[in-house]
Short mmCIF file of C-alpha atoms in Angstrom, two decimals:
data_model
loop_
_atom_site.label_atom_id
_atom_site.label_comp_id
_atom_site.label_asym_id
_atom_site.label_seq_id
_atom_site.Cartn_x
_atom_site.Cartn_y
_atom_site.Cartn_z
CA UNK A 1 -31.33 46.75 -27.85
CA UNK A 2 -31.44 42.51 -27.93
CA UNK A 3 -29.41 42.86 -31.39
CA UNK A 4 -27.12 45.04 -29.53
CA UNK A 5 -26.94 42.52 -26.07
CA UNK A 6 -25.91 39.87 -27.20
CA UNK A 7 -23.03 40.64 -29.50
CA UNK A 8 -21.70 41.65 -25.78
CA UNK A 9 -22.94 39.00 -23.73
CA UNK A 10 -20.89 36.74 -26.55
CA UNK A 11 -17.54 38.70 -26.63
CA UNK A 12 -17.93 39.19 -22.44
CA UNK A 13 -18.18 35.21 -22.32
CA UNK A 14 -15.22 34.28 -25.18
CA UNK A 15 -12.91 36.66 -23.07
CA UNK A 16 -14.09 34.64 -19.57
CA UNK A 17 -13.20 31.43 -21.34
CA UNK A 18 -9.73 32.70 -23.01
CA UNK A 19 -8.71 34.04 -19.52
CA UNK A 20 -9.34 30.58 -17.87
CA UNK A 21 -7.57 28.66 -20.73
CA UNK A 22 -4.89 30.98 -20.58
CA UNK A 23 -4.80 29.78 -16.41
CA UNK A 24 -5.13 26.12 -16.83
CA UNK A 25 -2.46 26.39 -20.11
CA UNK A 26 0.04 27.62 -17.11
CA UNK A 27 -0.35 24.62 -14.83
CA UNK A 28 -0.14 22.31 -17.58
CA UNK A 29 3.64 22.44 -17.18
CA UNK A 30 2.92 21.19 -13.37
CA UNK A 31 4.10 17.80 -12.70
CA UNK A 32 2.73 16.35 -9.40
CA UNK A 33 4.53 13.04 -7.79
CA UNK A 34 4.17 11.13 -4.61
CA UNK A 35 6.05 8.99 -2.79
CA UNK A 36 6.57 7.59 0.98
CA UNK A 37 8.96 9.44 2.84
CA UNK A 38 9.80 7.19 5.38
CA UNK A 39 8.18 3.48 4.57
CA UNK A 40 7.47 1.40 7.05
CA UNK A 41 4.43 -1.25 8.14
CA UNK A 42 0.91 0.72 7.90
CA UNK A 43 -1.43 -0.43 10.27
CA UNK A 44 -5.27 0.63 10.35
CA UNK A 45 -5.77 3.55 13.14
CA UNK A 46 -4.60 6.45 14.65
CA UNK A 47 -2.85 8.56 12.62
CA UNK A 48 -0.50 9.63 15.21
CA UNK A 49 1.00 6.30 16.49
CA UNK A 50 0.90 5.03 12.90
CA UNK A 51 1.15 7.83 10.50
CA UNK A 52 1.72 7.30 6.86
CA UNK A 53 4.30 10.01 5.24
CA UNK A 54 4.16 10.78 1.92
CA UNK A 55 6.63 13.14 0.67
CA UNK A 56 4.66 15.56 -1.98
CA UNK A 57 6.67 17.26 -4.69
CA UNK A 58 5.49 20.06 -7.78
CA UNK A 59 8.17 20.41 -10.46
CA UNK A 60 7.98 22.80 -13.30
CA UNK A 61 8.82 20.88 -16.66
CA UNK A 62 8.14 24.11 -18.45
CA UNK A 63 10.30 26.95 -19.73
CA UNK A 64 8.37 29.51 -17.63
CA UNK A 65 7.88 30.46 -14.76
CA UNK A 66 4.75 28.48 -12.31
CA UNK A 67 3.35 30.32 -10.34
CA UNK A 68 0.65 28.78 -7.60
CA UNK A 69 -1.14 29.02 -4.37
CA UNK A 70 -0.33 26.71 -1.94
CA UNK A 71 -2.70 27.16 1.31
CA UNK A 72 -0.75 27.56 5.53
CA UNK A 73 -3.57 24.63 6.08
CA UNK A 74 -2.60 22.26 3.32
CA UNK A 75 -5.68 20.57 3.77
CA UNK A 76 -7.10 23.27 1.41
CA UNK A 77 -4.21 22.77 -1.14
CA UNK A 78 -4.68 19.17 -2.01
CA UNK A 79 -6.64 15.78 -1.17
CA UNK A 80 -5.68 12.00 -1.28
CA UNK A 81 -7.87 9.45 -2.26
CA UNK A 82 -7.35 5.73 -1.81
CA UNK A 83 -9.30 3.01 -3.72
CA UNK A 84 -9.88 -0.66 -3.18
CA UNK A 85 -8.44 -3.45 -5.46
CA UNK A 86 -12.35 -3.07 -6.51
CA UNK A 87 -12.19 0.79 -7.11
CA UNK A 88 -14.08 2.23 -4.44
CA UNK A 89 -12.80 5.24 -2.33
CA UNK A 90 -12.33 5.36 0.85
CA UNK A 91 -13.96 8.06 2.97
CA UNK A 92 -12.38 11.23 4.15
CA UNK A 93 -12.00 11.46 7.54
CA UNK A 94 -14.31 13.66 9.74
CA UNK A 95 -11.80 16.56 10.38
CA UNK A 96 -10.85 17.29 7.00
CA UNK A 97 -15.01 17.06 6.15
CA UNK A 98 -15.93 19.41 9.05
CA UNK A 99 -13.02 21.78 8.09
CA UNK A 100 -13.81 21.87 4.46
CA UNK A 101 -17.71 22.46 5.30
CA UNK A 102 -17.06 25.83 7.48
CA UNK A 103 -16.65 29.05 6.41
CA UNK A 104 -13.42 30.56 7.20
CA UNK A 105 -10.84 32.37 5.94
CA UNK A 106 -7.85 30.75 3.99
CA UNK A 107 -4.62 32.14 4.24
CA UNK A 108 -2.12 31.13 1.53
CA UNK A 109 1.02 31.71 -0.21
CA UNK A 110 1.65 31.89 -3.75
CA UNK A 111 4.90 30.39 -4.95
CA UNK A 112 6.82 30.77 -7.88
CA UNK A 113 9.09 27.97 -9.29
CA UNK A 114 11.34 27.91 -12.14
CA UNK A 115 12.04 25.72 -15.14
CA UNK A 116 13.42 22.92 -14.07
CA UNK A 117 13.07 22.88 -9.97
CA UNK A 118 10.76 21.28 -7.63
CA UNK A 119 8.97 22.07 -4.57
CA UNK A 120 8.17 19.41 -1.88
CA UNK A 121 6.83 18.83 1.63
CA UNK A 122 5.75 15.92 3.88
CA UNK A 123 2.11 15.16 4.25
CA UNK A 124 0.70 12.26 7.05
CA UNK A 125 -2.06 10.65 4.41
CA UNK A 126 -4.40 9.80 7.64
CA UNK A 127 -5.10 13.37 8.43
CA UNK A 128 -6.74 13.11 4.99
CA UNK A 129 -8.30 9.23 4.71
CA UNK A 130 -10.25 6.97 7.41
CA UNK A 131 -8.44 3.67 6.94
CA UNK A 132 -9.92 1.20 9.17
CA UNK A 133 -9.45 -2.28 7.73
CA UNK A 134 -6.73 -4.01 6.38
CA UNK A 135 -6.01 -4.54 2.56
CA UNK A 136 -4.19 -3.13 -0.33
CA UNK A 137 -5.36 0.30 -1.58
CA UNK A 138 -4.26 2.54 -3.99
CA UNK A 139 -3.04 6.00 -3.15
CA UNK A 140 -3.47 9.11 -5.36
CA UNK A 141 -2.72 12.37 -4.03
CA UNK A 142 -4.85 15.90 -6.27
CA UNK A 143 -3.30 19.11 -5.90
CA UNK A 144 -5.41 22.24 -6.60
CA UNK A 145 -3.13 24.69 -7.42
CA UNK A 146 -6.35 27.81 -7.36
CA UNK A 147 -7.55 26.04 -3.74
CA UNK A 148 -9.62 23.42 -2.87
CA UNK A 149 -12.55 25.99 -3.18
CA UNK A 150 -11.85 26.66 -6.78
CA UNK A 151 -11.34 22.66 -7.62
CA UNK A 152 -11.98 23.64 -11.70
CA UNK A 153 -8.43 23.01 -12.03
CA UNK A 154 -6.81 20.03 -10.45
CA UNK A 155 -3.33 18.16 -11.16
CA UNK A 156 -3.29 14.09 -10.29
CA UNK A 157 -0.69 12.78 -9.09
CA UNK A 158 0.73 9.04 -10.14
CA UNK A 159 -0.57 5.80 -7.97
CA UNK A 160 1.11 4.20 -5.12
CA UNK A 161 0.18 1.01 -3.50
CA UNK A 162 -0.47 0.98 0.02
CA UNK A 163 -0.42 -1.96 2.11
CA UNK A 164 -2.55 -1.75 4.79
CA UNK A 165 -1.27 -5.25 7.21
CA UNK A 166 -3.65 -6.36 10.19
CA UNK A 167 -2.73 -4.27 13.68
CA UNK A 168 -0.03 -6.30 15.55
CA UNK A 169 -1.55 -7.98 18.66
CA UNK A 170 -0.11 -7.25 21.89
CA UNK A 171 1.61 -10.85 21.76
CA UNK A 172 3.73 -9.01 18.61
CA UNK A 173 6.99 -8.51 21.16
CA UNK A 174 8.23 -12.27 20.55
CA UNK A 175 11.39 -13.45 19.76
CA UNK A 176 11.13 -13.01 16.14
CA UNK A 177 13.09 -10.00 14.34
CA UNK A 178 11.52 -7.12 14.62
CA UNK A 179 12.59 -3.37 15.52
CA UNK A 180 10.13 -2.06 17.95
CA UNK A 181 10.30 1.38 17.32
CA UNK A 182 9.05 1.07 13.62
CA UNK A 183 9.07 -2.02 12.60
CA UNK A 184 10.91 -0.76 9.18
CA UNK A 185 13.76 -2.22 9.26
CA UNK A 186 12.66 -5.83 9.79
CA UNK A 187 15.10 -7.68 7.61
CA UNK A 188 15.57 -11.70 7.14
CA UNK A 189 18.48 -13.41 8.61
CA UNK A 190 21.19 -15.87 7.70
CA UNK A 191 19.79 -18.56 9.58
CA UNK A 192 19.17 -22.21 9.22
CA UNK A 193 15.91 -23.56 7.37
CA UNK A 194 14.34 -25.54 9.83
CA UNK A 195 14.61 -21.50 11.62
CA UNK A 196 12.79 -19.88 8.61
CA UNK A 197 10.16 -22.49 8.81
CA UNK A 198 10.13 -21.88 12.56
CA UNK A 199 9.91 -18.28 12.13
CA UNK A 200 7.17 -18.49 9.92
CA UNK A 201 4.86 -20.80 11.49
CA UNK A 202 4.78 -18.49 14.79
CA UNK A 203 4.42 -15.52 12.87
CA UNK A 204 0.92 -17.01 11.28
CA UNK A 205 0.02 -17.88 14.39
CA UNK A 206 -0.02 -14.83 16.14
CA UNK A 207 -0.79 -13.23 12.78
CA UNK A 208 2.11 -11.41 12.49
CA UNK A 209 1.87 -10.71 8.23
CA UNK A 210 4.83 -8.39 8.26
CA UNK A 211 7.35 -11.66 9.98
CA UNK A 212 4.94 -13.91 8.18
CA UNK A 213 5.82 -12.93 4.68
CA UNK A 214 9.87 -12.02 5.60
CA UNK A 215 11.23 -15.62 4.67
CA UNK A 216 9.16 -16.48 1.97
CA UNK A 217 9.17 -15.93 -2.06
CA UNK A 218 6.15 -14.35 -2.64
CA UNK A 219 6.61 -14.29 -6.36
CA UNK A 220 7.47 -18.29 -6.60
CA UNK A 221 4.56 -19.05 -4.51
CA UNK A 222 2.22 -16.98 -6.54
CA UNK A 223 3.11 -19.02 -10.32
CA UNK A 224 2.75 -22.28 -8.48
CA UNK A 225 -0.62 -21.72 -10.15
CA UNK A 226 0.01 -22.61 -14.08
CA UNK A 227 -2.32 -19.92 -15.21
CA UNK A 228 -1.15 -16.99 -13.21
CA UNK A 229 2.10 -18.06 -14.28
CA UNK A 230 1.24 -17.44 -18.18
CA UNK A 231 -0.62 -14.31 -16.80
CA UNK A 232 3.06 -13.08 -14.83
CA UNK A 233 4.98 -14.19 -17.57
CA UNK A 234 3.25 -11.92 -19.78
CA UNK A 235 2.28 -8.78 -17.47
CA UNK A 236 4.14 -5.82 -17.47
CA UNK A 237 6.46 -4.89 -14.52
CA UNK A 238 3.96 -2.42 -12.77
CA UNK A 239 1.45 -5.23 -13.34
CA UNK A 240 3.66 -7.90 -12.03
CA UNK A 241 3.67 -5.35 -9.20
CA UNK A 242 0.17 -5.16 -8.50
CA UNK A 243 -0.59 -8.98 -8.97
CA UNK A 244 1.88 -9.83 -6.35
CA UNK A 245 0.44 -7.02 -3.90
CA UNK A 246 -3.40 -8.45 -4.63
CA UNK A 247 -1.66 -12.54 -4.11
CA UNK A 248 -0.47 -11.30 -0.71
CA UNK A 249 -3.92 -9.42 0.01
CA UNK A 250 -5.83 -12.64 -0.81
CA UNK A 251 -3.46 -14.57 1.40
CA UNK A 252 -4.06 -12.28 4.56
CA UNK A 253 -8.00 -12.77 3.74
CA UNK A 254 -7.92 -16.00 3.58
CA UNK A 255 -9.29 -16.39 0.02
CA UNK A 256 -6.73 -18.62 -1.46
CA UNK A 257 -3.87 -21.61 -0.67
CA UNK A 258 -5.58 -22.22 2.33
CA UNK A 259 -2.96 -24.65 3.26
CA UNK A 260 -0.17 -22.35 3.50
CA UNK A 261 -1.81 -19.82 5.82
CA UNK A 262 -4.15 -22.41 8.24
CA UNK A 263 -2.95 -21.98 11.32
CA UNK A 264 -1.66 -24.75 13.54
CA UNK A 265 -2.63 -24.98 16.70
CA UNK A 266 0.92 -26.69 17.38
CA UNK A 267 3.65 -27.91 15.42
CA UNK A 268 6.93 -30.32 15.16
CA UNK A 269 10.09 -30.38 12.72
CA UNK A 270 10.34 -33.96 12.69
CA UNK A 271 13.06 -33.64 9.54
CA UNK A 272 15.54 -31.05 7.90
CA UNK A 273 17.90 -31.87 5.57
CA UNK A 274 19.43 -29.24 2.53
CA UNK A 275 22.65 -28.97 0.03
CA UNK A 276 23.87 -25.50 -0.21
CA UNK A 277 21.55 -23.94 -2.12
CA UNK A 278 18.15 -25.95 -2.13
CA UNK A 279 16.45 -28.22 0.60
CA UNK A 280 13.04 -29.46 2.29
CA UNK A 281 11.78 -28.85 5.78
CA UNK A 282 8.90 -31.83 6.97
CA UNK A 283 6.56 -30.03 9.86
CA UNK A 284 4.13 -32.24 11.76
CA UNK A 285 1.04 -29.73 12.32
CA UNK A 286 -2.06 -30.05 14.55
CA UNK A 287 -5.14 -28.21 13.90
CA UNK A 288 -7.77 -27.77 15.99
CA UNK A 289 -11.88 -27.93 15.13
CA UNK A 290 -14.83 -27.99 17.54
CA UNK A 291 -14.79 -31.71 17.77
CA UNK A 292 -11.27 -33.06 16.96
CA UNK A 293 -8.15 -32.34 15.71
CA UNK A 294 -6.44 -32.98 12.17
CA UNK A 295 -2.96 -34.02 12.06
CA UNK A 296 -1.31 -32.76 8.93
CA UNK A 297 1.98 -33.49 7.39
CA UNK A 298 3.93 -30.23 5.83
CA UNK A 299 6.98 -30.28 3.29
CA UNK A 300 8.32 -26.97 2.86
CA UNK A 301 10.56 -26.54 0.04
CA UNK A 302 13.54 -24.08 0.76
CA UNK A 303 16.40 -22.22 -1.60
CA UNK A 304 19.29 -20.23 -0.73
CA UNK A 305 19.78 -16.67 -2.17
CA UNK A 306 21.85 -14.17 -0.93
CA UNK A 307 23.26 -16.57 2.24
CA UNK A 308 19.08 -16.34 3.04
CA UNK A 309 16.47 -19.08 2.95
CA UNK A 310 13.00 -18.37 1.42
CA UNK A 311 9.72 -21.02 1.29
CA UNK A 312 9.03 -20.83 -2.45
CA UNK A 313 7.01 -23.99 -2.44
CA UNK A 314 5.50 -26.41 -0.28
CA UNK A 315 2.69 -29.72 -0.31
CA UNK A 316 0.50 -31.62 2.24
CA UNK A 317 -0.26 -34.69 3.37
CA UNK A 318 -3.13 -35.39 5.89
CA UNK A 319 -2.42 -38.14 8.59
CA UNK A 320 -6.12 -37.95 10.11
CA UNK A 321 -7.87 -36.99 12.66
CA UNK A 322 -7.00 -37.37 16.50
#
């Protein structure tokens, strides 16, 4: 009887495996992207006053047809994940753990697409992740085209970066340029230098990152530093990418050019002058400590592109203490 058993406990279990090969050989021809659907400033918080839209799309690269599940609650169709500059994950939020941790009933839809087409829908990424603090993450979306209950077979998506800038304060409606309904379409201006310096200053001050970083060259500021400069020069451009995204993360915390993003307790344009395409702007600024204040001396270093003025470099002098 043994000799007998296990010939068809072998057979039994090679015909379980070439069934699920046969499965996971299907959605192999799946492609899954991501991308935002309407981009605008992220903020930490409530995913309704602040939601972050991805648009999801499933294209068939094969010459058959893919076929798929996609669950009415979508929350049982796919997950996001979002990871720190030092790859940790941030936590799901507590709706989408409760939901996944009751028993209930799943009703879905299966979905056939043919060579060549694609498939796509709009997903808010906070119904999925808790995002509470301010930084740059990195988005990946997982689609489970069996259900999230049968997660054996999973398609990843590519990566975006999110920026994640501090909440605006309630001080945010000032006279700087900004669109109050989303903020999105922020955009520099033609205006003067000793403006964009202006501009700039306030925005820091009221911590503003979005205004803050709107007349300045991000990219010239970072490979003021000779050794990220060799490091740029010889990145790729999705590299490139992500260094500038982590220079403008460690600007908003603080951990680098301290200079350029102290913030004044006041300030003075005591000088302007520029040709038409490059030119300096000298700021007297005053910042306050506990027992004085230092009196600083700022020369901001301007160019022209486009009819707009950027900061792409800058130096400081300190006059003492008052």
């Amino acid at each position: 009887m043994k000799r007998i058993l296990l010939p068809i406990i072998t057979i039994f279990s090679l015909l379980v495996n070439f069934a699920y090969s046969e499965t996971a050989a299907d959605y192999s021809q799946a492609s899954v992207s991501i991308k935002f659907y309407d981009r605008t400033m992220y903020y930490p918080g409530s995913k309704d006053d602040n939601p972050i839209y991805v648009d999801v799309a499933i294209t068939n690269k094969g010459t058959e047809t893919l076929r798929f599940k996609l669950a009415d609650d979508r929350m049982f169709s796919l997950d996001f994940y979002a990871y720190t500059i030092k790859n940790t994950t941030l936590p799901h939020t507590k709706d989408l753990v409760i939901k996944r941790s009751t028993n209930q009933t799943v009703y879905f839809r299966e979905l056939a697409i043919e060579p060549g087409e694609t498939y796509s829908f709009v997903e808010n990424v906070k119904d999925y992740i808790q995002i509470d603090e301010p930084s740059i993450y990195y988005l990946e979306m997982r689609f489970y085209p069996e259900l999230y209950k049968s997660r054996m077979i999973e398609i990843a998506s590519n990566r975006l970066s999110l920026d994640i800038r501090p909440a605006p304060s309630a001080s945010s409606s000032s006279i700087l340029p900004v669109e109050n309904k989303t903020t999105s379409l922020l955009k520099p201006e033609a205006i003067s230098p000793d403006k964009v310096v202006e501009q700039t200053i306030t925005a820091r001050q009221k911590s503003l990152w979005d205004q803050y970083f709107l007349y300045m060259d991000i990219e010239q500021m970072m490979v003021r530093n000779s050794e990220v400069n060799r490091k740029y020069k010889n990145a790729s451009a999705d590299e490139r990418n992500r260094m500038l995204q982590i220079y403008k993360a460690d600007l908003m915390q603080n951990r680098i050019d301290y200079d350029i993003v102290s913030i004044p307790e006041r300030f003075h344009i005591e000088n302007t002058s520029y040709s038409q395409t490059e030119g300096t702007v000298s700021v007297l600024e005053w910042f306050r400590y506990p027992n004085f204040s230092e009196k600083k001396r700022y020369i901001y270093k301007v160019r022209q592109r486009d009819g707009i003025w950027q900061i792409y470099d800058y130096s400081v002098t300190n006059l003492g203490t008052e």
